[in-house]
PDB file of C-alpha atoms and ligand atoms in Angstrom:
ATOM      1  CA  MET A   1      10.943  11.940 -14.899  1.00 87.00           C
ATOM      2  CA  LYS A   2      12.358   8.830 -13.597  1.00 94.00           C
ATOM      3  CA  LEU A   3      10.445   7.106 -11.018  1.00 97.00           C
ATOM      4  CA  TYR A   4      11.593   4.762  -8.243  1.00 98.00           C
ATOM      5  CA  PHE A   5       9.707   2.230  -6.235  1.00 98.00           C
ATOM      6  CA  LEU A   6      10.677   0.013  -3.481  1.00 97.00           C
ATOM      7  CA  SER A   7       8.569  -2.150  -1.069  1.00 98.00           C
ATOM      8  CA  LEU A   8      10.374  -2.145   2.412  1.00 97.00           C
ATOM      9  CA  ALA A   9       7.716  -4.600   3.890  1.00 97.00           C
ATOM     10  CA  SER A  10       4.230  -5.778   3.130  1.00 97.00           C
ATOM     11  CA  GLY A  11       1.878  -7.911   5.335  1.00 91.00           C
ATOM     12  CA  SER A  12       0.336  -8.002   8.747  1.00 88.00           C
ATOM     13  CA  SER A  13       3.710  -7.650  10.414  1.00 89.00           C
ATOM     14  CA  GLY A  14       4.438  -4.353   8.712  1.00 96.00           C
ATOM     15  CA  ASN A  15       3.662  -2.247   5.542  1.00 98.00           C
ATOM     16  CA  CYS A  16       5.872   0.459   4.063  1.00 98.00           C
ATOM     17  CA  TYR A  17       6.558   1.637   0.581  1.00 98.00           C
ATOM     18  CA  TYR A  18       8.901   4.035  -1.094  1.00 98.00           C
ATOM     19  CA  LEU A  19       8.052   6.150  -4.158  1.00 98.00           C
ATOM     20  CA  GLY A  20      10.631   8.618  -5.443  1.00 98.00           C
ATOM     21  CA  THR A  21      12.284  10.816  -8.025  1.00 97.00           C
ATOM     22  CA  ASP A  22      15.975  11.687  -8.383  1.00 95.00           C
ATOM     23  CA  GLY A  23      15.474  14.437  -5.885  1.00 94.00           C
ATOM     24  CA  TYR A  24      13.006  13.342  -3.162  1.00 98.00           C
ATOM     25  CA  GLY A  25      10.593  10.513  -2.232  1.00 98.00           C
ATOM     26  CA  ILE A  26       7.485   9.774  -0.060  1.00 98.00           C
ATOM     27  CA  LEU A  27       6.563   6.644   1.945  1.00 98.00           C
ATOM     28  CA  ILE A  28       3.110   5.117   1.954  1.00 98.00           C
ATOM     29  CA  ASP A  29       2.628   3.829   5.357  1.00 98.00           C
ATOM     30  CA  ALA A  30       5.516   3.316   7.993  1.00 98.00           C
ATOM     31  CA  GLY A  31       4.402  -0.010   9.633  1.00 97.00           C
ATOM     32  CA  ILE A  32       7.929  -1.130  10.608  1.00 97.00           C
ATOM     33  CA  GLY A  33      10.310   0.562  12.972  1.00 97.00           C
ATOM     34  CA  ALA A  34      11.858   3.672  11.906  1.00 97.00           C
ATOM     35  CA  ARG A  35      15.448   2.351  12.326  1.00 97.00           C
ATOM     36  CA  THR A  36      14.695  -0.483   9.849  1.00 97.00           C
ATOM     37  CA  ILE A  37      13.199   1.853   7.456  1.00 98.00           C
ATOM     38  CA  ARG A  38      16.116   4.093   7.588  1.00 98.00           C
ATOM     39  CA  LYS A  39      18.586   1.359   7.323  1.00 97.00           C
ATOM     40  CA  ARG A  40      16.688  -0.285   4.275  1.00 97.00           C
ATOM     41  CA  LEU A  41      16.517   3.078   2.435  1.00 97.00           C
ATOM     42  CA  LYS A  42      20.170   3.821   3.228  1.00 97.00           C
ATOM     43  CA  GLU A  43      21.052   0.429   1.530  1.00 96.00           C
ATOM     44  CA  LYS A  44      19.435   1.829  -1.584  1.00 96.00           C
ATOM     45  CA  GLY A  45      21.315   5.096  -1.281  1.00 96.00           C
ATOM     46  CA  ILE A  46      18.295   7.132   0.039  1.00 97.00           C
ATOM     47  CA  GLY A  47      18.665   9.271   3.125  1.00 97.00           C
ATOM     48  CA  LEU A  48      15.685  10.015   5.392  1.00 97.00           C
ATOM     49  CA  GLU A  49      16.336  13.760   4.495  1.00 97.00           C
ATOM     50  CA  LYS A  50      14.907  12.940   0.993  1.00 98.00           C
ATOM     51  CA  ILE A  51      11.578  11.868   2.469  1.00 98.00           C
ATOM     52  CA  ARG A  52       9.085  14.589   2.123  1.00 98.00           C
ATOM     53  CA  GLY A  53       6.133  12.878   3.857  1.00 98.00           C
ATOM     54  CA  VAL A  54       4.497   9.776   4.984  1.00 98.00           C
ATOM     55  CA  PHE A  55       1.025   9.063   3.584  1.00 98.00           C
ATOM     56  CA  VAL A  56      -0.840   6.791   6.028  1.00 98.00           C
ATOM     57  CA  THR A  57      -3.570   4.484   4.761  1.00 98.00           C
ATOM     58  CA  HIS A  58      -5.166   3.804   8.212  1.00 98.00           C
ATOM     59  CA  ASP A  59      -4.355   3.515  11.986  1.00 97.00           C
ATOM     60  CA  HIS A  60      -3.823  -0.258  12.323  1.00 97.00           C
ATOM     61  CA  CYS A  61      -0.404  -1.066  14.056  1.00 95.00           C
ATOM     62  CA  ASP A  62       1.001  -2.713  10.950  1.00 97.00           C
ATOM     63  CA  HIS A  63       0.691   0.512   9.079  1.00 98.00           C
ATOM     64  CA  ILE A  64       1.851   3.199  11.622  1.00 97.00           C
ATOM     65  CA  LYS A  65       4.683   1.618  13.880  1.00 97.00           C
ATOM     66  CA  GLY A  66       7.391   3.926  12.615  1.00 97.00           C
ATOM     67  CA  CYS A  67       5.302   7.101  12.196  1.00 98.00           C
ATOM     68  CA  GLY A  68       5.923   8.583  15.789  1.00 97.00           C
ATOM     69  CA  CYS A  69       9.844   8.500  15.292  1.00 98.00           C
ATOM     70  CA  LEU A  70       9.919   9.540  11.693  1.00 98.00           C
ATOM     71  CA  GLY A  71       7.584  12.405  12.444  1.00 98.00           C
ATOM     72  CA  GLU A  72       8.991  13.850  15.648  1.00 97.00           C
ATOM     73  CA  LYS A  73      12.623  12.711  15.538  1.00 97.00           C
ATOM     74  CA  PHE A  74      13.226  13.172  11.929  1.00 97.00           C
ATOM     75  CA  HIS A  75      10.710  15.834  11.273  1.00 97.00           C
ATOM     76  CA  ILE A  76       9.076  14.121   8.418  1.00 98.00           C
ATOM     77  CA  PRO A  77       5.365  15.223   7.873  1.00 98.00           C
ATOM     78  CA  ILE A  78       2.904  12.534   8.645  1.00 98.00           C
ATOM     79  CA  TYR A  79      -0.143  12.880   6.332  1.00 98.00           C
ATOM     80  CA  SER A  80      -3.620  11.472   6.884  1.00 98.00           C
ATOM     81  CA  THR A  81      -7.149  12.466   7.506  1.00 98.00           C
ATOM     82  CA  GLU A  82      -8.278  13.873  10.868  1.00 98.00           C
ATOM     83  CA  GLU A  83      -9.953  10.623  11.763  1.00 98.00           C
ATOM     84  CA  VAL A  84      -6.879   8.621  11.337  1.00 98.00           C
ATOM     85  CA  HIS A  85      -4.855  11.311  13.329  1.00 98.00           C
ATOM     86  CA  ARG A  86      -7.461  11.025  16.075  1.00 97.00           C
ATOM     87  CA  GLY A  87      -7.153   7.106  15.863  1.00 97.00           C
ATOM     88  CA  LEU A  88      -3.378   7.594  16.493  1.00 97.00           C
ATOM     89  CA  ASP A  89      -4.045   9.784  19.533  1.00 96.00           C
ATOM     90  CA  ARG A  90      -6.224   7.129  21.021  1.00 96.00           C
ATOM     91  CA  ASN A  91      -4.180   4.073  20.220  1.00 95.00           C
ATOM     92  CA  SER A  92      -2.268   3.004  23.394  1.00 92.00           C
ATOM     93  CA  ARG A  93       0.123   0.896  21.280  1.00 92.00           C
ATOM     94  CA  PHE A  94       1.292   3.950  19.316  1.00 93.00           C
ATOM     95  CA  THR A  95       3.288   5.467  22.044  1.00 92.00           C
ATOM     96  CA  GLU A  96       5.292   8.264  20.295  1.00 93.00           C
ATOM     97  CA  LYS A  97       2.460  10.792  19.576  1.00 95.00           C
ATOM     98  CA  LEU A  98       2.488  13.198  16.654  1.00 95.00           C
ATOM     99  CA  PHE A  99       2.610  16.938  17.548  1.00 96.00           C
ATOM    100  CA  THR A 100       4.559  19.148  14.968  1.00 97.00           C
ATOM    101  CA  SER A 101       4.673  16.453  12.154  1.00 98.00           C
ATOM    102  CA  ARG A 102       0.778  16.032  11.966  1.00 98.00           C
ATOM    103  CA  ARG A 103      -0.617  16.966   8.592  1.00 98.00           C
ATOM    104  CA  ILE A 104      -4.261  16.731   7.819  1.00 98.00           C
ATOM    105  CA  LEU A 105      -5.431  15.818   4.296  1.00 98.00           C
ATOM    106  CA  TYR A 106      -8.884  15.370   2.782  1.00 98.00           C
ATOM    107  CA  LYS A 107      -9.903  12.546   0.573  1.00 98.00           C
ATOM    108  CA  GLU A 108      -9.955  13.426  -3.210  1.00 97.00           C
ATOM    109  CA  VAL A 109      -8.261  16.850  -2.362  1.00 98.00           C
ATOM    110  CA  PRO A 110      -4.786  16.667  -4.078  1.00 98.00           C
ATOM    111  CA  VAL A 111      -1.622  17.310  -2.078  1.00 98.00           C
ATOM    112  CA  LYS A 112       1.539  18.488  -4.140  1.00 98.00           C
ATOM    113  CA  ILE A 113       4.884  17.223  -3.230  1.00 97.00           C
ATOM    114  CA  GLY A 114       7.400  18.253  -5.820  1.00 96.00           C
ATOM    115  CA  ASP A 115       6.160  17.028  -9.169  1.00 95.00           C
ATOM    116  CA  PHE A 116       3.954  14.421  -7.309  1.00 98.00           C
ATOM    117  CA  THR A 117       0.076  14.984  -6.977  1.00 98.00           C
ATOM    118  CA  ILE A 118      -1.190  12.810  -4.268  1.00 98.00           C
ATOM    119  CA  GLN A 119      -4.738  11.912  -3.714  1.00 98.00           C
ATOM    120  CA  ALA A 120      -6.274   9.756  -1.103  1.00 98.00           C
ATOM    121  CA  PHE A 121      -9.366   7.787  -1.952  1.00 98.00           C
ATOM    122  CA  ASN A 122     -11.920   5.975   0.290  1.00 98.00           C
ATOM    123  CA  VAL A 123     -11.584   2.248   0.897  1.00 98.00           C
ATOM    124  CA  SER A 124     -13.716   0.052   3.016  1.00 98.00           C
ATOM    125  CA  HIS A 125     -11.962  -1.485   5.892  1.00 98.00           C
ATOM    126  CA  ASP A 126     -12.190  -1.421   9.725  1.00 97.00           C
ATOM    127  CA  GLY A 127      -9.745   1.271  10.790  1.00 97.00           C
ATOM    128  CA  SER A 128     -10.652   4.659  12.249  1.00 97.00           C
ATOM    129  CA  ASP A 129     -10.705   5.888   8.694  1.00 98.00           C
ATOM    130  CA  ASN A 130      -9.407   4.117   5.560  1.00 98.00           C
ATOM    131  CA  MET A 131      -7.800   5.127   2.231  1.00 98.00           C
ATOM    132  CA  GLY A 132      -5.642   4.194  -0.723  1.00 98.00           C
ATOM    133  CA  TYR A 133      -3.396   6.735  -2.574  1.00 98.00           C
ATOM    134  CA  PHE A 134      -2.992   7.781  -6.159  1.00 98.00           C
ATOM    135  CA  VAL A 135       0.071   9.478  -7.241  1.00 98.00           C
ATOM    136  CA  ASP A 136       0.177  11.377 -10.323  1.00 98.00           C
ATOM    137  CA  ALA A 137       3.832  11.781 -11.312  1.00 96.00           C
ATOM    138  CA  GLY A 138       3.778  13.488 -14.617  1.00 92.00           C
ATOM    139  CA  ASP A 139       3.744  10.933 -17.328  1.00 94.00           C
ATOM    140  CA  LYS A 140       3.419   7.979 -14.795  1.00 97.00           C
ATOM    141  CA  SER A 141       0.798   7.187 -12.279  1.00 98.00           C
ATOM    142  CA  PHE A 142       0.981   4.885  -9.304  1.00 98.00           C
ATOM    143  CA  SER A 143      -1.714   3.665  -6.858  1.00 98.00           C
ATOM    144  CA  PHE A 144      -1.728   1.843  -3.539  1.00 98.00           C
ATOM    145  CA  ALA A 145      -4.735  -0.031  -2.391  1.00 98.00           C
ATOM    146  CA  THR A 146      -4.055  -2.169   0.709  1.00 98.00           C
ATOM    147  CA  ASP A 147      -6.497  -3.244   3.280  1.00 98.00           C
ATOM    148  CA  LEU A 148      -9.830  -3.170   1.688  1.00 98.00           C
ATOM    149  CA  GLY A 149     -12.892  -5.398   1.875  1.00 98.00           C
ATOM    150  CA  TYR A 150     -13.841  -4.926  -1.695  1.00 98.00           C
ATOM    151  CA  ILE A 151     -13.028  -2.856  -4.681  1.00 98.00           C
ATOM    152  CA  SER A 152     -15.580   0.035  -4.858  1.00 98.00           C
ATOM    153  CA  ASP A 153     -16.251   1.959  -7.995  1.00 98.00           C
ATOM    154  CA  THR A 154     -14.201   4.882  -6.492  1.00 97.00           C
ATOM    155  CA  VAL A 155     -11.290   2.503  -5.985  1.00 98.00           C
ATOM    156  CA  ALA A 156     -11.701   0.947  -9.541  1.00 98.00           C
ATOM    157  CA  ASN A 157     -11.597   4.351 -10.932  1.00 98.00           C
ATOM    158  CA  TYR A 158      -8.190   5.137  -9.626  1.00 98.00           C
ATOM    159  CA  LEU A 159      -6.793   1.736 -10.317  1.00 98.00           C
ATOM    160  CA  CYS A 160      -7.875   1.918 -13.896  1.00 98.00           C
ATOM    161  CA  ARG A 161      -6.085   5.219 -14.197  1.00 97.00           C
ATOM    162  CA  SER A 162      -2.838   3.882 -12.801  1.00 98.00           C
ATOM    163  CA  ASN A 163       0.241   2.515 -14.788  1.00 98.00           C
ATOM    164  CA  TYR A 164       1.658   0.864 -11.573  1.00 98.00           C
ATOM    165  CA  MET A 165      -0.349  -0.497  -8.596  1.00 98.00           C
ATOM    166  CA  VAL A 166       0.197  -2.142  -5.310  1.00 98.00           C
ATOM    167  CA  LEU A 167      -2.913  -3.992  -4.754  1.00 98.00           C
ATOM    168  CA  GLU A 168      -3.990  -6.288  -1.864  1.00 98.00           C
ATOM    169  CA  ALA A 169      -4.150 -10.062  -2.334  1.00 98.00           C
ATOM    170  CA  ASN A 170      -4.641 -10.984   1.223  1.00 98.00           C
ATOM    171  CA  TYR A 171      -5.898 -14.501   1.353  1.00 98.00           C
ATOM    172  CA  ASP A 172      -6.692 -17.693  -0.593  1.00 98.00           C
ATOM    173  CA  HIS A 173     -10.487 -18.298   0.098  1.00 97.00           C
ATOM    174  CA  GLU A 174     -10.092 -22.031   0.621  1.00 97.00           C
ATOM    175  CA  MET A 175      -7.205 -21.609   2.810  1.00 97.00           C
ATOM    176  CA  LEU A 176      -8.856 -19.193   5.018  1.00 97.00           C
ATOM    177  CA  ILE A 177     -12.080 -21.125   5.360  1.00 97.00           C
ATOM    178  CA  ASN A 178     -10.247 -24.435   6.102  1.00 97.00           C
ATOM    179  CA  GLY A 179      -7.669 -22.836   8.316  1.00 96.00           C
ATOM    180  CA  SER A 180      -7.272 -22.512  12.007  1.00 96.00           C
ATOM    181  CA  TYR A 181      -8.334 -18.911  12.473  1.00 96.00           C
ATOM    182  CA  PRO A 182     -11.333 -18.479  14.980  1.00 97.00           C
ATOM    183  CA  ASP A 183     -14.641 -17.926  13.351  1.00 97.00           C
ATOM    184  CA  SER A 184     -14.884 -14.374  14.374  1.00 97.00           C
ATOM    185  CA  LEU A 185     -11.545 -13.550  12.777  1.00 96.00           C
ATOM    186  CA  LYS A 186     -12.539 -15.279   9.598  1.00 97.00           C
ATOM    187  CA  GLU A 187     -15.624 -13.331   9.482  1.00 97.00           C
ATOM    188  CA  ARG A 188     -13.920 -10.055   9.936  1.00 97.00           C
ATOM    189  CA  ILE A 189     -11.365 -10.879   7.072  1.00 97.00           C
ATOM    190  CA  LEU A 190     -14.219 -12.087   4.687  1.00 97.00           C
ATOM    191  CA  SER A 191     -16.403  -9.150   5.390  1.00 97.00           C
ATOM    192  CA  LYS A 192     -16.763  -5.918   3.320  1.00 97.00           C
ATOM    193  CA  SER A 193     -14.622  -4.007   5.749  1.00 98.00           C
ATOM    194  CA  GLY A 194     -12.008  -6.796   5.829  1.00 98.00           C
ATOM    195  CA  HIS A 195      -9.366  -7.773   3.264  1.00 98.00           C
ATOM    196  CA  LEU A 196      -9.274  -8.582  -0.501  1.00 98.00           C
ATOM    197  CA  CYS A 197      -8.824 -12.188  -1.509  1.00 98.00           C
ATOM    198  CA  ASN A 198      -6.860 -13.402  -4.512  1.00 98.00           C
ATOM    199  CA  ASP A 199      -9.885 -14.171  -6.478  1.00 98.00           C
ATOM    200  CA  GLU A 200     -11.363 -10.670  -6.018  1.00 98.00           C
ATOM    201  CA  THR A 201      -8.010  -9.124  -7.053  1.00 98.00           C
ATOM    202  CA  ALA A 202      -7.880 -11.584 -10.029  1.00 98.00           C
ATOM    203  CA  CYS A 203     -11.275 -10.974 -11.134  1.00 98.00           C
ATOM    204  CA  PHE A 204     -11.014  -7.072 -10.998  1.00 98.00           C
ATOM    205  CA  LEU A 205      -7.789  -7.185 -12.955  1.00 98.00           C
ATOM    206  CA  ALA A 206      -9.022  -9.394 -15.533  1.00 98.00           C
ATOM    207  CA  SER A 207     -12.163  -7.466 -16.162  1.00 97.00           C
ATOM    208  CA  ASN A 208     -10.680  -4.142 -15.891  1.00 98.00           C
ATOM    209  CA  TYR A 209      -7.418  -4.498 -17.598  1.00 97.00           C
ATOM    210  CA  GLN A 210      -6.082  -1.527 -19.550  1.00 96.00           C
ATOM    211  CA  ASP A 211      -3.150  -1.224 -21.995  1.00 96.00           C
ATOM    212  CA  SER A 212      -1.779   1.517 -19.775  1.00 97.00           C
ATOM    213  CA  MET A 213      -1.478  -0.937 -16.871  1.00 98.00           C
ATOM    214  CA  ARG A 214       2.262  -1.968 -16.732  1.00 97.00           C
ATOM    215  CA  HIS A 215       3.047  -3.649 -13.411  1.00 98.00           C
ATOM    216  CA  VAL A 216       0.959  -4.951 -10.402  1.00 98.00           C
ATOM    217  CA  TRP A 217       2.584  -5.874  -7.063  1.00 98.00           C
ATOM    218  CA  LEU A 218       0.410  -8.027  -5.056  1.00 98.00           C
ATOM    219  CA  CYS A 219       0.543  -6.948  -1.398  1.00 98.00           C
ATOM    220  CA  HIS A 220      -0.377  -7.649   2.218  1.00 98.00           C
ATOM    221  CA  LEU A 221      -0.259 -11.433   1.603  1.00 97.00           C
ATOM    222  CA  SER A 222      -1.357 -13.401   4.609  1.00 96.00           C
ATOM    223  CA  ARG A 223       1.333 -15.770   6.205  1.00 95.00           C
ATOM    224  CA  ASP A 224      -1.240 -18.327   7.300  1.00 96.00           C
ATOM    225  CA  ASN A 225      -3.920 -18.085   4.517  1.00 97.00           C
ATOM    226  CA  ASN A 226      -1.917 -17.415   1.275  1.00 97.00           C
ATOM    227  CA  HIS A 227       1.308 -18.139  -0.597  1.00 97.00           C
ATOM    228  CA  PRO A 228       2.915 -16.037  -3.107  1.00 97.00           C
ATOM    229  CA  ASP A 229       2.748 -18.755  -5.815  1.00 98.00           C
ATOM    230  CA  ILE A 230      -0.860 -19.258  -5.231  1.00 98.00           C
ATOM    231  CA  ALA A 231      -1.798 -15.457  -5.217  1.00 98.00           C
ATOM    232  CA  THR A 232       0.307 -14.850  -8.429  1.00 98.00           C
ATOM    233  CA  LYS A 233      -1.225 -17.944 -10.335  1.00 98.00           C
ATOM    234  CA  THR A 234      -4.650 -17.087  -9.378  1.00 98.00           C
ATOM    235  CA  VAL A 235      -4.138 -13.537 -10.837  1.00 98.00           C
ATOM    236  CA  GLU A 236      -2.224 -14.954 -14.024  1.00 98.00           C
ATOM    237  CA  LYS A 237      -5.028 -17.547 -14.688  1.00 98.00           C
ATOM    238  CA  ALA A 238      -7.779 -14.909 -14.609  1.00 98.00           C
ATOM    239  CA  LEU A 239      -5.792 -12.527 -16.866  1.00 98.00           C
ATOM    240  CA  GLU A 240      -4.695 -15.183 -19.342  1.00 97.00           C
ATOM    241  CA  GLY A 241      -8.490 -16.335 -19.540  1.00 97.00           C
ATOM    242  CA  GLN A 242      -9.168 -12.936 -20.984  1.00 97.00           C
ATOM    243  CA  GLY A 243      -6.334 -13.300 -23.428  1.00 97.00           C
ATOM    244  CA  ILE A 244      -3.959 -11.000 -21.502  1.00 97.00           C
ATOM    245  CA  GLN A 245      -0.485 -12.148 -21.647  1.00 97.00           C
ATOM    246  CA  VAL A 246       1.301 -11.931 -18.220  1.00 97.00           C
ATOM    247  CA  GLY A 247       4.893 -10.970 -18.403  1.00 96.00           C
ATOM    248  CA  THR A 248       4.388  -9.254 -21.707  1.00 96.00           C
ATOM    249  CA  ASP A 249       1.080  -7.245 -21.452  1.00 97.00           C
ATOM    250  CA  ILE A 250       1.534  -6.771 -17.794  1.00 98.00           C
ATOM    251  CA  ILE A 251       3.802  -7.926 -14.926  1.00 98.00           C
ATOM    252  CA  ILE A 252       2.421  -9.537 -11.826  1.00 98.00           C
ATOM    253  CA  GLU A 253       4.456  -9.923  -8.740  1.00 98.00           C
ATOM    254  CA  PRO A 254       3.898 -10.807  -5.140  1.00 98.00           C
ATOM    255  CA  LEU A 255       5.707  -8.689  -2.441  1.00 97.00           C
ATOM    256  CA  HIS A 256       7.536 -10.156   0.265  1.00 92.00           C
ATOM    257  CA  ARG A 257       6.197  -9.854   3.806  1.00 90.00           C
ATOM    258  CA  SER A 258       9.370  -8.974   5.652  1.00 88.00           C
ATOM    259  CA  GLU A 259      12.142  -8.326   3.198  1.00 89.00           C
ATOM    260  CA  ASN A 260      12.486  -5.404   0.927  1.00 92.00           C
ATOM    261  CA  THR A 261      12.442  -5.687  -2.882  1.00 95.00           C
ATOM    262  CA  GLY A 262      15.099  -4.308  -5.092  1.00 95.00           C
ATOM    263  CA  MET A 263      14.657  -0.827  -6.385  1.00 97.00           C
ATOM    264  CA  TYR A 264      12.441  -0.592  -9.378  1.00 98.00           C
ATOM    265  CA  VAL A 265      13.322   2.163 -11.906  1.00 97.00           C
ATOM    266  CA  PHE A 266      10.916   3.556 -14.463  1.00 97.00           C
ATOM    267  CA  GLU A 267      12.283   5.723 -17.014  1.00 92.00           C
TER     268      GLU A 267
HETATM  269 ZN1   ZN B 301      -2.821  -4.113   7.418  1.00 63.99          ZN
HETATM  270 ZN1   ZN B 302      -5.737  -2.966   8.511  1.00 63.99          ZN
END
């Protein structure tokens, strides 16, 4: 089965990823406007009627902005846990509430969409509830882990089973510490329920590398406290320190904050 992956946006101003086959697709988060999502998908030849569901990681605005319109106007089911749905109901900035498009899922309980088996797994962050997603697509597997304070054993277990992963590299430690953010915000980002830094992601990949891992996209890079080159170099250095050849054994690529990537096709 051919697998298609596209990042539509990644970062604190909006997150949205597409994963599909020749016949259908899903979105992980819809944190940019529905019109932009529709336009960016259309440019790649994908109509919204192909989207069978949006799988929401948590209820922060940069992950949910387009969910109301996609759910209620375009009738795309919006999947997440009950706690996240309650968070959406309470969120005054999330104005288009979900009614008919609301779908409840449970962590570690698979949801079948065509040939995809999708499982939410717990991550540590400060939304109403927080999860990553593991997608088993027959002979290929994909995972999405964004907005997490640390890589727990549960998260590590799913990542190690993935051929492809979208994994957070939010900030460079030095840049955050020496940067202009107020102390309270720095503490939040640094905490166990904050975000992953380049070093944590690098260290995880270097010590858990598997031959089956093909491609890692670094996601949710901070505009103020990171740079794509710094994130990539940090991860490359750690992997190469373990004798893993970046570009040959595994591909490491940072995701753009506001622009979509090209369409990746995996045969
Ligand atoms: Zn976020
Ligand atoms: Zn968040």
